[in-house]
Amino acid sequence: MLERIREGSQGPWAMAIIVLIVLSFVFAGVSSYVSSSGVTAAAEVNGEEISQQDVERAYQSQRARLEAQFGESIGALFSDENYLRDFRLNVLDRLIADTLVLQKAEELGLRVSDKQIREAIVQMPEFQTAGTFDNERYLMLLRQNGFQPASFSNYMRQQMTREQLARAVSASDFALPTEVTLANALQQQTRNAEYLIVDSAPFASEVELSDEEVNTFYEANLAQFDTQEKVNIAYVILSVDDLKGDVTVSDEEVEQYYTENNLLYKTAEERRVSHIIIEFGDDEAAAKAKAEALVAELANGADFATLAQENSDDTFTAENGGDLDFITAGMMDEAFDDAAFSLAQVGDVSDVVETEFGYHIIKLTDIKPEEVTPLAEVSEEIRNQLATDKATDRFYSLQNDMANLAFEVPDTLEDVAGVANKPVKETGLVSAQLVPAPLNVPAVTSRVFDPAFIEEGLNSDLIELDDDTIAFVRIAEHEPQRTQSLDEVRTRILAQLRAEKAQQAAADWATNVVEQIKAGETPSLELGDVTLSWESKEALTRTSGELPRALVETLFTLGNAAPDNIDIAELGSGDVGIVKVTGINQPEALSEEDSAALAQQIATASAQTGYQAFIDSLRNAADVKINL
């Protein structure tokens, strides 16, 4: 098929199609192919838009949290289109819920003060160094996430306003003392029991099965006898790490890299500055005049910190005399940077500096000079980096050659493997769920189980397993899915039916024993050559592993008095159990501390259910439009 495509791409019809495509770009314009439909909002909630940018930011934030928690393994999930679509929809649903809650909070008149926002920011661990608020870290993280201080404060205001309402809804839940007592009694209660395990094996010899029963079971359960499609994957894998051992890095190369990239090994000059900002407001001229008046006061000996506290519109830094902590070049607005780094001496104050945020007055309060790390301290790091770079260059060169050969010689991987001096390996016949690592990624599994790829029987194109690893695959052997014939599975059906009938016979025998006990009789416990005897256990909990799970579950459904204190349970092993309650042990009364903890658990569970119901009610009453 690939050869036919290659031949067809050079024919007259192909050239005609290319000409038509080019002409369509000329007359319609390239923008008609790449521009969007004009829909910029991902959703509208009661007329309020949630932008695509908001969704993308929330998506990237949530994905980063997952990758930090689970590592690179989460990347395989995000390469699955279905998972990615569902993940994005969940992110959008959360943004819709947040918008609904904020709208309701504003409708109720809930507010958050500037002081509350400042206190919350100072307490956030993300902005702290050694337990203390770090203004430099604060500004750096804001820039990395696309925030300015003012926009972040607004973001925090919205978050805290939503939290106010969420707390108001959730805080109304509580647990009554009787609920706590009952919950403790149910959770911590233990039971004493007598039990019998009735082996089903003695009944199996008496089971008779007809061909009709086997045929009926087979026809009714055909899905049980479907085999899974399997493929034997031939593959070649190449990674950057495979090539690192083949490269060398000389001392001269290390020294040259250090010289050419000396900026990497310099700690930039840092300057600690304070500022006063007068925002433009409605009267920009008045704002500028006020800033110039403050410069004049400073020139006459006024205290900068005092003027900042009394006049700066940056209320967050004003409390600290306008202190912005240490900054490096490029951290702030360009005009602000130029002014701050042109001040010659500690204590110097700038003239009025205009930025997009308003008029600034800047004071230099400290300088950390530039520092250079010696070559000896970073030589090994540079050597490793150069080795990786060389291996990476070789990696990309080889992968291009391998990709060309995979296309030009499509019916074998031997030539592809020979380019990189790698072996061609095979997985053996595997189903989609059992593809071995490192091939067990959606990019591979979706390809090797694609009917068209299997039918072609040709090499795949290059498949990226991760940023530094590639693979080429082909199908060496294919075993299609099919339904096994009755002859193939007859033995299996006979065994399953015999086990089921044996367990049912054991259950009938056990039921007869239970009925005699309920009638006040003493049943015979002889089973073939064996006489069963009752065994006992005390203080069994709901999660006890001392008895089979089904027997424990049955035990905790029974009453304490005859005839409701005995029953049978069919066990997962194929046997049958008889269990009888001989005593119920109530737990001790909880201490005040434990009682409070349990009450909190009950209230929290109730609050979560209630808050979700609150969100659902808001959404049901809202006008929500989603633009997929």
XYZ file of C-alpha atoms in Angstrom:
628
model
C 0.000 0.000 0.000
C 2.832 2.388 0.862
C 4.457 1.706 -2.513
C 1.185 2.510 -4.315
C 0.889 5.774 -2.381
C 4.462 6.695 -3.265
C 3.897 5.923 -6.960
C 0.553 7.728 -7.032
C 1.991 10.857 -5.435
C 4.054 11.443 -8.580
C 1.285 10.938 -11.152
C -0.566 13.608 -13.183
C -3.747 13.429 -11.083
C -1.757 14.045 -7.903
C -0.095 17.086 -9.473
C -3.492 18.437 -10.546
C -4.812 18.119 -6.997
C -1.765 19.959 -5.621
C -2.369 22.819 -8.121
C -6.005 23.084 -6.983
C -4.932 23.240 -3.344
C -2.425 26.003 -4.103
C -5.031 28.010 -6.036
C -7.522 27.654 -3.202
C -4.981 29.217 -0.840
C -4.421 32.082 -3.281
C -8.095 32.933 -3.712
C -9.483 32.043 -0.306
C -6.492 33.122 1.740
C -4.454 31.012 4.130
C -6.330 32.447 7.104
C -9.520 30.702 6.012
C -7.786 27.384 6.670
C -6.170 28.194 9.977
C -8.546 30.642 11.631
C -11.118 29.474 14.119
C -14.852 29.666 13.684
C -14.922 32.754 15.874
C -16.038 30.937 19.004
C -13.677 32.034 21.765
C -15.672 30.913 24.775
C -15.493 27.302 25.910
C -18.763 27.743 27.792
C -21.276 30.346 28.916
C -22.782 30.250 32.394
C -25.785 32.517 32.817
C -24.292 34.730 30.110
C -20.802 34.807 31.668
C -18.097 33.374 29.423
C -15.451 30.820 30.360
C -12.686 31.375 27.837
C -10.654 28.720 26.072
C -7.610 30.250 27.788
C -9.176 29.656 31.216
C -9.811 26.018 30.334
C -6.288 25.580 28.965
C -4.729 27.129 32.087
C -6.825 24.917 34.383
C -6.024 21.871 32.236
C -2.274 22.525 32.327
C -2.398 23.140 36.095
C -4.313 19.932 36.830
C -2.125 17.901 34.466
C 1.035 19.284 36.108
C -0.273 18.237 39.527
C -0.942 14.713 38.283
C 2.484 14.459 36.629
C 4.143 15.685 39.827
C 2.230 13.052 41.803
C 2.477 10.056 39.458
C 5.542 10.855 37.341
C 6.012 10.087 33.659
C 3.613 7.117 33.752
C 0.671 9.517 33.545
C 1.900 10.613 30.107
C 0.647 7.379 28.551
C -2.894 8.226 29.632
C -2.720 11.669 28.075
C -1.684 10.163 24.738
C -5.074 8.408 24.673
C -7.508 10.705 22.838
C -10.553 9.416 24.730
C -8.918 9.945 28.130
C -7.706 13.397 27.107
C -11.186 14.411 25.938
C -12.814 13.202 29.161
C -10.111 14.908 31.246
C -10.682 18.254 29.523
C -14.448 17.920 29.929
C -13.970 17.281 33.653
C -11.791 20.402 33.887
C -14.498 22.412 32.123
C -17.184 20.994 34.441
C -15.149 22.138 37.450
C -14.788 25.643 35.984
C -18.536 25.763 35.365
C -19.170 24.733 38.978
C -16.709 27.393 40.206
C -18.450 30.042 38.116
C -21.890 29.051 39.436
C -20.693 29.217 43.033
C -19.031 32.617 42.490
C -22.174 33.984 40.868
C -24.249 32.767 43.809
C -21.761 34.239 46.307
C -21.914 37.626 44.586
C -25.702 37.421 44.495
C -25.654 36.875 48.277
C -23.309 39.846 48.746
C -20.305 37.883 50.021
C -17.034 39.860 49.989
C -13.330 39.413 50.808
C -11.240 42.347 52.019
C -7.775 43.342 50.771
C -6.392 42.533 54.222
C -7.744 38.975 54.060
C -6.164 38.508 50.634
C -2.759 39.767 51.818
C -2.857 37.493 54.867
C -3.802 34.493 52.707
C -0.967 35.148 50.237
C 1.610 35.519 53.015
C 0.486 32.202 54.524
C 0.644 30.224 51.257
C 3.528 27.702 51.469
C 4.207 28.103 47.735
C 5.489 31.614 48.422
C 7.558 30.796 51.490
C 11.240 30.082 51.968
C 12.233 28.473 55.275
C 8.754 29.211 56.641
C 8.855 32.928 55.803
C 7.130 34.782 52.971
C 9.598 35.325 50.108
C 8.570 38.237 47.881
C 11.077 37.288 45.165
C 9.677 33.755 44.989
C 6.166 35.200 44.999
C 6.884 37.424 41.975
C 8.755 34.650 40.155
C 5.909 32.131 40.519
C 3.377 34.743 39.449
C 5.325 35.442 36.256
C 5.703 31.726 35.512
C 1.937 31.306 35.739
C 1.044 34.395 33.705
C -0.090 36.595 36.606
C 0.638 40.160 37.619
C 0.239 40.961 41.353
C -3.058 42.770 40.682
C -4.522 39.948 38.558
C -3.413 37.355 41.107
C -5.081 39.319 43.902
C -8.275 39.331 41.848
C -7.926 35.572 41.290
C -7.474 35.069 45.044
C -10.505 37.266 45.738
C -12.656 35.031 43.546
C -11.265 31.846 45.087
C -11.791 33.062 48.648
C -15.281 34.334 47.857
C -16.204 30.894 46.531
C -14.686 29.281 49.615
C -16.832 31.511 51.822
C -19.988 30.116 50.271
C -18.646 26.558 50.198
C -17.851 26.759 53.908
C -21.276 28.232 54.614
C -22.965 25.321 52.850
C -20.722 22.630 54.327
C -20.412 24.009 57.840
C -24.113 23.538 58.434
C -23.703 19.758 58.564
C -23.308 18.063 61.929
C -23.806 14.675 63.571
C -26.192 14.098 66.478
C -24.905 12.177 69.510
C -27.297 9.342 68.689
C -25.864 9.143 65.152
C -22.343 8.874 66.549
C -23.383 6.185 69.033
C -25.210 4.201 66.350
C -22.365 4.547 63.846
C -19.852 3.363 66.435
C -22.074 0.425 67.391
C -22.426 -0.638 63.743
C -18.798 -0.116 62.768
C -17.085 -1.549 65.846
C -19.534 -4.320 66.811
C -18.040 -7.842 66.880
C -19.796 -11.190 66.737
C -19.207 -14.706 68.034
C -20.052 -17.514 65.644
C -20.255 -21.242 65.112
C -19.796 -22.466 61.574
C -19.481 -25.479 59.274
C -17.732 -25.657 55.922
C -19.537 -28.117 53.681
C -17.173 -29.471 51.037
C -18.878 -29.785 47.645
C -16.470 -32.481 46.379
C -18.476 -35.449 47.754
C -21.505 -34.264 45.785
C -19.602 -33.936 42.482
C -19.474 -37.717 41.938
C -23.266 -37.834 41.968
C -23.685 -35.127 39.329
C -24.942 -36.290 35.955
C -24.738 -34.062 32.894
C -26.406 -34.540 29.513
C -25.253 -33.360 26.097
C -28.332 -31.155 25.957
C -27.252 -29.319 29.132
C -23.767 -28.797 27.723
C -25.145 -27.524 24.404
C -27.620 -25.217 26.139
C -24.894 -23.724 28.349
C -22.599 -23.230 25.349
C -25.263 -21.428 23.300
C -26.292 -19.230 26.233
C -22.723 -18.199 27.052
C -20.998 -17.851 23.703
C -19.238 -14.656 24.827
C -17.348 -16.693 27.450
C -15.698 -18.666 24.688
C -14.483 -15.763 22.567
C -10.709 -15.661 22.273
C -8.900 -12.322 22.335
C -7.189 -11.049 19.234
C -3.434 -11.516 19.560
C -0.416 -10.277 17.651
C 3.267 -11.100 17.684
C 4.991 -7.711 17.460
C 8.412 -7.499 15.848
C 10.109 -4.297 16.937
C 13.274 -2.227 17.058
C 13.822 0.319 19.823
C 16.419 3.081 19.959
C 16.998 5.541 22.807
C 19.428 8.356 23.564
C 20.755 6.339 26.516
C 21.712 3.520 24.114
C 24.108 5.897 22.349
C 25.758 7.638 25.309
C 28.357 4.905 25.666
C 29.480 5.452 22.069
C 30.436 9.124 22.440
C 33.461 10.775 24.063
C 33.918 14.314 25.332
C 37.396 15.859 25.579
C 38.630 18.327 28.179
C 39.016 20.897 25.403
C 35.348 20.561 24.493
C 34.347 21.018 28.125
C 36.464 24.172 28.422
C 35.162 25.552 25.122
C 31.536 24.994 26.203
C 32.224 26.712 29.521
C 33.754 29.713 27.728
C 30.996 30.022 25.136
C 28.213 29.640 27.713
C 29.744 31.559 30.583
C 26.433 33.289 31.274
C 25.036 29.956 32.454
C 27.604 29.874 35.233
C 27.114 33.407 36.436
C 24.715 34.417 39.173
C 23.186 37.605 37.857
C 23.427 40.789 39.840
C 20.454 41.156 42.184
C 19.088 44.429 43.431
C 16.775 44.965 46.350
C 14.387 47.784 45.652
C 11.396 49.473 47.213
C 8.775 51.325 45.249
C 5.831 53.642 45.520
C 3.204 53.262 42.807
C 0.480 55.737 41.992
C -2.054 54.081 39.731
C -3.464 56.060 36.787
C -7.041 56.018 38.050
C -9.523 58.298 36.276
C -7.138 61.271 36.136
C -3.726 60.263 34.796
C -2.383 63.806 34.968
C -3.305 64.081 38.651
C -1.602 60.728 39.326
C 1.588 61.930 37.648
C 1.483 65.214 39.567
C 1.124 63.300 42.849
C 4.104 61.089 41.970
C 6.236 64.126 41.096
C 5.254 65.773 44.370
C 6.421 62.691 46.255
C 9.766 62.787 44.422
C 10.135 66.372 45.558
C 9.399 65.402 49.169
C 12.032 62.674 48.999
C 14.540 65.139 47.628
C 13.815 67.305 50.691
C 14.626 64.437 53.054
C 11.286 62.692 53.512
C 11.405 59.019 54.594
C 10.736 56.689 51.647
C 9.151 53.922 53.763
C 6.761 56.367 55.420
C 5.683 57.859 52.098
C 5.174 54.345 50.692
C 2.968 53.328 53.610
C 0.891 56.486 53.283
C 0.660 56.838 49.493
C 1.487 53.668 47.532
C -1.424 51.981 45.749
C 0.413 48.641 46.082
C -1.131 47.974 49.475
C 0.652 44.647 49.779
C 4.189 46.103 49.693
C 3.191 49.426 51.261
C 2.965 47.773 54.669
C 6.690 46.960 54.351
C 7.718 50.427 53.236
C 7.339 49.496 49.556
C 9.927 46.682 49.756
C 9.925 44.395 46.671
C 12.851 42.286 47.916
C 15.630 41.304 45.461
C 14.983 41.380 41.722
C 17.098 40.419 38.707
C 17.117 42.018 35.284
C 14.065 41.067 33.273
C 11.826 40.303 36.242
C 9.844 43.526 36.116
C 8.336 45.782 33.469
C 11.032 47.003 31.028
C 10.810 50.654 32.124
C 10.898 49.622 35.790
C 13.936 47.385 35.129
C 15.818 50.109 33.289
C 15.285 52.573 36.111
C 16.111 50.127 38.917
C 19.363 48.958 37.317
C 20.492 52.468 36.398
C 20.612 53.571 40.051
C 24.294 53.826 40.973
C 24.396 53.652 44.764
C 22.398 52.038 47.546
C 19.974 54.707 48.764
C 19.533 56.347 45.349
C 15.967 57.152 44.321
C 14.678 57.322 40.737
C 12.581 60.000 39.111
C 8.979 59.148 38.198
C 8.903 55.957 36.081
C 5.845 55.211 33.946
C 4.763 51.574 33.351
C 1.488 50.000 32.280
C 0.516 49.774 35.956
C 1.024 53.419 36.894
C 3.739 55.841 38.020
C 6.562 54.385 40.130
C 9.218 55.876 42.351
C 12.035 53.374 42.937
C 14.643 53.243 45.701
C 17.734 51.004 45.624
C 18.243 49.414 49.080
C 20.820 46.660 48.483
C 23.011 45.028 45.800
C 24.209 41.439 45.421
C 27.021 41.528 42.841
C 27.389 39.021 40.005
C 29.121 35.713 40.915
C 30.867 33.223 38.589
C 31.045 29.451 39.272
C 34.556 28.041 38.563
C 35.004 25.517 35.733
C 36.248 22.846 38.171
C 32.890 22.832 39.955
C 30.811 22.320 36.813
C 33.126 20.352 34.498
C 31.464 16.994 35.181
C 28.026 18.503 34.667
C 29.190 19.996 31.347
C 30.764 16.686 30.292
C 27.507 14.840 30.921
C 25.548 17.493 29.062
C 27.863 17.352 26.060
C 27.685 13.553 26.028
C 23.900 13.762 26.059
C 23.949 16.382 23.301
C 26.220 14.244 21.108
C 24.120 11.153 21.738
C 20.981 13.150 20.957
C 22.430 14.430 17.676
C 23.353 10.853 16.764
C 19.897 9.718 17.877
C 18.119 12.132 15.516
C 20.471 11.296 12.661
C 19.886 7.562 13.111
C 16.149 7.878 13.481
C 15.919 9.695 10.142
C 17.925 6.929 8.444
C 15.812 4.281 10.173
C 12.562 5.996 9.160
C 13.696 6.139 5.526
C 14.621 2.447 5.482
C 11.384 1.457 7.217
C 9.580 3.103 4.300
C 11.879 2.010 1.478
C 12.195 -1.622 2.657
C 8.727 -2.029 4.216
C 8.537 -5.814 4.567
C 11.339 -6.334 7.102
C 12.870 -4.569 10.100
C 16.317 -6.105 9.632
C 17.654 -3.172 7.602
C 16.139 -0.687 10.076
C 17.807 -2.485 12.974
C 21.131 -2.694 11.139
C 21.412 1.088 10.865
C 21.517 1.434 14.669
C 23.183 -1.930 15.312
C 20.138 -2.995 17.334
C 18.415 -6.396 17.353
C 14.933 -7.091 16.041
C 12.922 -8.464 18.953
C 9.509 -10.115 19.137
C 6.894 -10.080 21.872
C 5.320 -13.434 21.055
C 1.533 -13.591 20.704
C -0.027 -11.062 23.096
C -3.451 -9.501 23.537
C -3.976 -5.746 23.711
C -4.043 -5.870 27.525
C -0.777 -7.792 27.795
C 1.560 -5.916 25.461
C 4.863 -5.829 27.374
C 6.773 -2.701 28.342
C 8.067 -0.505 26.833
C 5.621 -1.062 23.932
C 2.573 -0.928 26.202
C 1.672 2.652 25.272
C -1.356 3.831 23.266
C 0.815 4.995 20.361
C 1.902 1.375 19.810
C -1.150 -0.622 20.878
C -3.515 1.466 18.764
C -1.263 0.806 15.767
C -0.584 -2.914 16.100
C -4.263 -3.734 16.669
C -5.431 -1.562 13.777
C -7.006 -3.922 11.177
C -5.551 -1.915 8.274
C -2.028 -2.089 9.710
C -2.373 -5.820 10.349
C -3.658 -6.431 6.806
C -0.797 -4.441 5.212
C 1.861 -6.431 7.052
C 4.354 -3.593 6.566
C 6.649 -1.629 8.851
C 5.207 1.169 10.916
C 6.525 4.667 10.599
C 8.537 6.103 13.495
C 6.723 5.873 16.855
C 7.819 8.060 19.772
C 7.661 6.118 23.045
C 8.916 9.183 24.922
C 11.065 12.237 24.174
C 14.255 10.152 24.023
C 13.023 6.764 22.762
C 11.616 5.645 19.413
C 10.363 2.368 18.017
C 9.506 0.766 14.693
C 7.078 -2.172 14.702
C 5.510 -4.678 12.342
C 3.183 -7.635 12.764
C 5.122 -10.900 12.665
C 2.069 -13.069 13.399
C -1.640 -12.444 13.869
C -4.239 -14.561 15.638
C -7.732 -13.059 15.077
C -10.478 -13.089 17.633
C -12.845 -16.029 17.246
C -15.406 -18.087 19.125
C -14.049 -21.450 20.203
C -16.018 -24.482 19.036
C -18.034 -26.616 21.421
C -15.536 -29.458 21.057
C -12.699 -27.148 22.155
C -14.476 -26.065 25.327
C -16.569 -29.135 26.180
C -14.214 -30.256 28.964
C -14.247 -26.754 30.450
C -18.064 -26.575 30.324
C -18.416 -29.989 31.937
C -16.110 -28.951 34.768
C -17.989 -25.676 35.322
C -21.436 -27.277 35.268
C -20.298 -30.105 37.532
C -18.884 -27.578 40.042
C -22.091 -25.520 39.954
C -24.313 -28.544 40.449
C -22.068 -29.885 43.188
C -22.235 -26.565 45.041
C -26.012 -26.476 44.609
C -26.257 -30.014 46.014
C -24.052 -28.978 48.959
C -26.272 -25.911 49.467
C -29.385 -28.121 49.479
C -27.774 -30.398 52.088
C -26.749 -27.378 54.206
C -30.236 -25.845 53.885
C -31.756 -29.075 55.177
C -29.397 -28.948 58.189
C -30.396 -25.323 58.910
C -34.115 -26.116 58.639
C -33.762 -28.993 61.129
C -31.915 -26.729 63.582
C -34.608 -24.043 63.242
C -37.219 -26.742 63.978
C -35.416 -27.657 67.189
C -34.065 -30.945 65.868
C -30.502 -32.267 65.971
C -29.455 -33.008 62.380
C -26.944 -35.622 61.343
C -23.674 -34.080 60.174
C -22.447 -37.182 58.379
C -21.296 -36.420 54.862
C -20.133 -39.575 53.113
C -17.330 -41.056 55.203
C -16.841 -37.804 57.106
C -18.735 -36.405 60.072
C -18.619 -32.631 60.147
C -18.195 -30.784 63.406
C -18.995 -27.231 64.420
C -16.137 -24.801 64.865
C -16.284 -21.469 66.636
C -14.777 -17.988 66.394
C -15.144 -15.081 68.748
C -15.068 -11.319 68.290
C -15.208 -11.377 64.507
C -15.238 -7.921 62.911
C -16.926 -6.904 59.667
C -13.544 -6.931 57.934
C -12.285 -10.125 59.525
C -10.205 -12.431 57.347
C -10.449 -15.417 59.698
C -13.442 -16.810 57.804
C -14.373 -16.694 54.099
C -15.690 -13.265 53.067
C -19.172 -14.533 52.151
C -19.509 -16.221 55.548
C -18.564 -13.025 57.433
C -20.990 -10.946 55.371
C -23.795 -13.413 56.094
C -22.895 -13.437 59.804
C -23.494 -9.686 60.062
C -26.945 -9.942 58.455
C -28.285 -12.324 61.114
C -30.201 -11.651 64.295
C -29.127 -12.684 67.785
C -32.003 -15.068 68.543
C -33.341 -18.255 66.928
C -34.558 -18.895 64.309
C -33.030 -15.774 62.696
C -29.483 -16.427 63.919
C -28.409 -19.077 61.360
C -28.095 -19.252 57.572
C -25.981 -20.621 54.723
C -23.574 -18.872 52.346
C -22.210 -20.051 49.032
C -18.435 -19.559 49.103
C -16.163 -18.404 46.311
C -14.235 -21.675 46.622
C -17.267 -23.627 45.382
C -18.065 -24.967 48.865
C -20.916 -23.922 51.168
C -20.798 -22.561 54.700
C -23.299 -22.631 57.559
C -22.891 -19.831 60.111
C -24.712 -19.216 63.387
C -24.574 -16.160 65.646
C -23.749 -17.137 69.217
C -23.176 -13.669 70.597
C -23.062 -9.975 69.698
C -20.441 -7.838 71.414
C -21.101 -4.119 71.600
C -18.095 -1.790 71.588
C -17.112 0.307 74.565
C -18.352 3.861 74.737
C -16.148 6.266 72.837
C -13.927 8.750 74.589
C -14.740 12.408 74.036
C -11.845 12.718 71.610
C -12.823 9.638 69.556
C -16.481 10.645 69.636
C -15.596 14.076 68.284
C -13.448 12.520 65.545
C -16.248 10.170 64.456
C -18.763 13.007 64.537
C -16.441 14.998 62.286
C -16.166 12.070 59.853
C -19.939 11.736 59.662
C -20.397 15.489 59.238
C -17.700 15.651 56.551
C -19.263 12.823 54.551
C -22.660 14.502 54.848
C -21.177 17.876 53.874
C -19.567 16.451 50.733
C -22.860 14.925 49.659
C -24.725 18.127 50.461
C -22.268 20.387 48.643
C -22.450 18.254 45.501
C -26.247 18.438 45.683
C -25.915 22.244 46.032
C -23.747 22.396 42.884
C -26.202 20.171 41.013
C -29.117 22.406 42.001
C -27.264 25.528 40.830
C -26.490 23.908 37.485
C -30.033 22.633 36.993
C -31.338 26.181 37.496
C -28.634 27.818 35.354
C -28.385 28.560 31.653
C -25.219 26.670 30.699
C -23.995 26.483 27.111
C -20.936 24.397 26.231
C -19.109 25.008 22.947
C -17.305 21.742 22.250
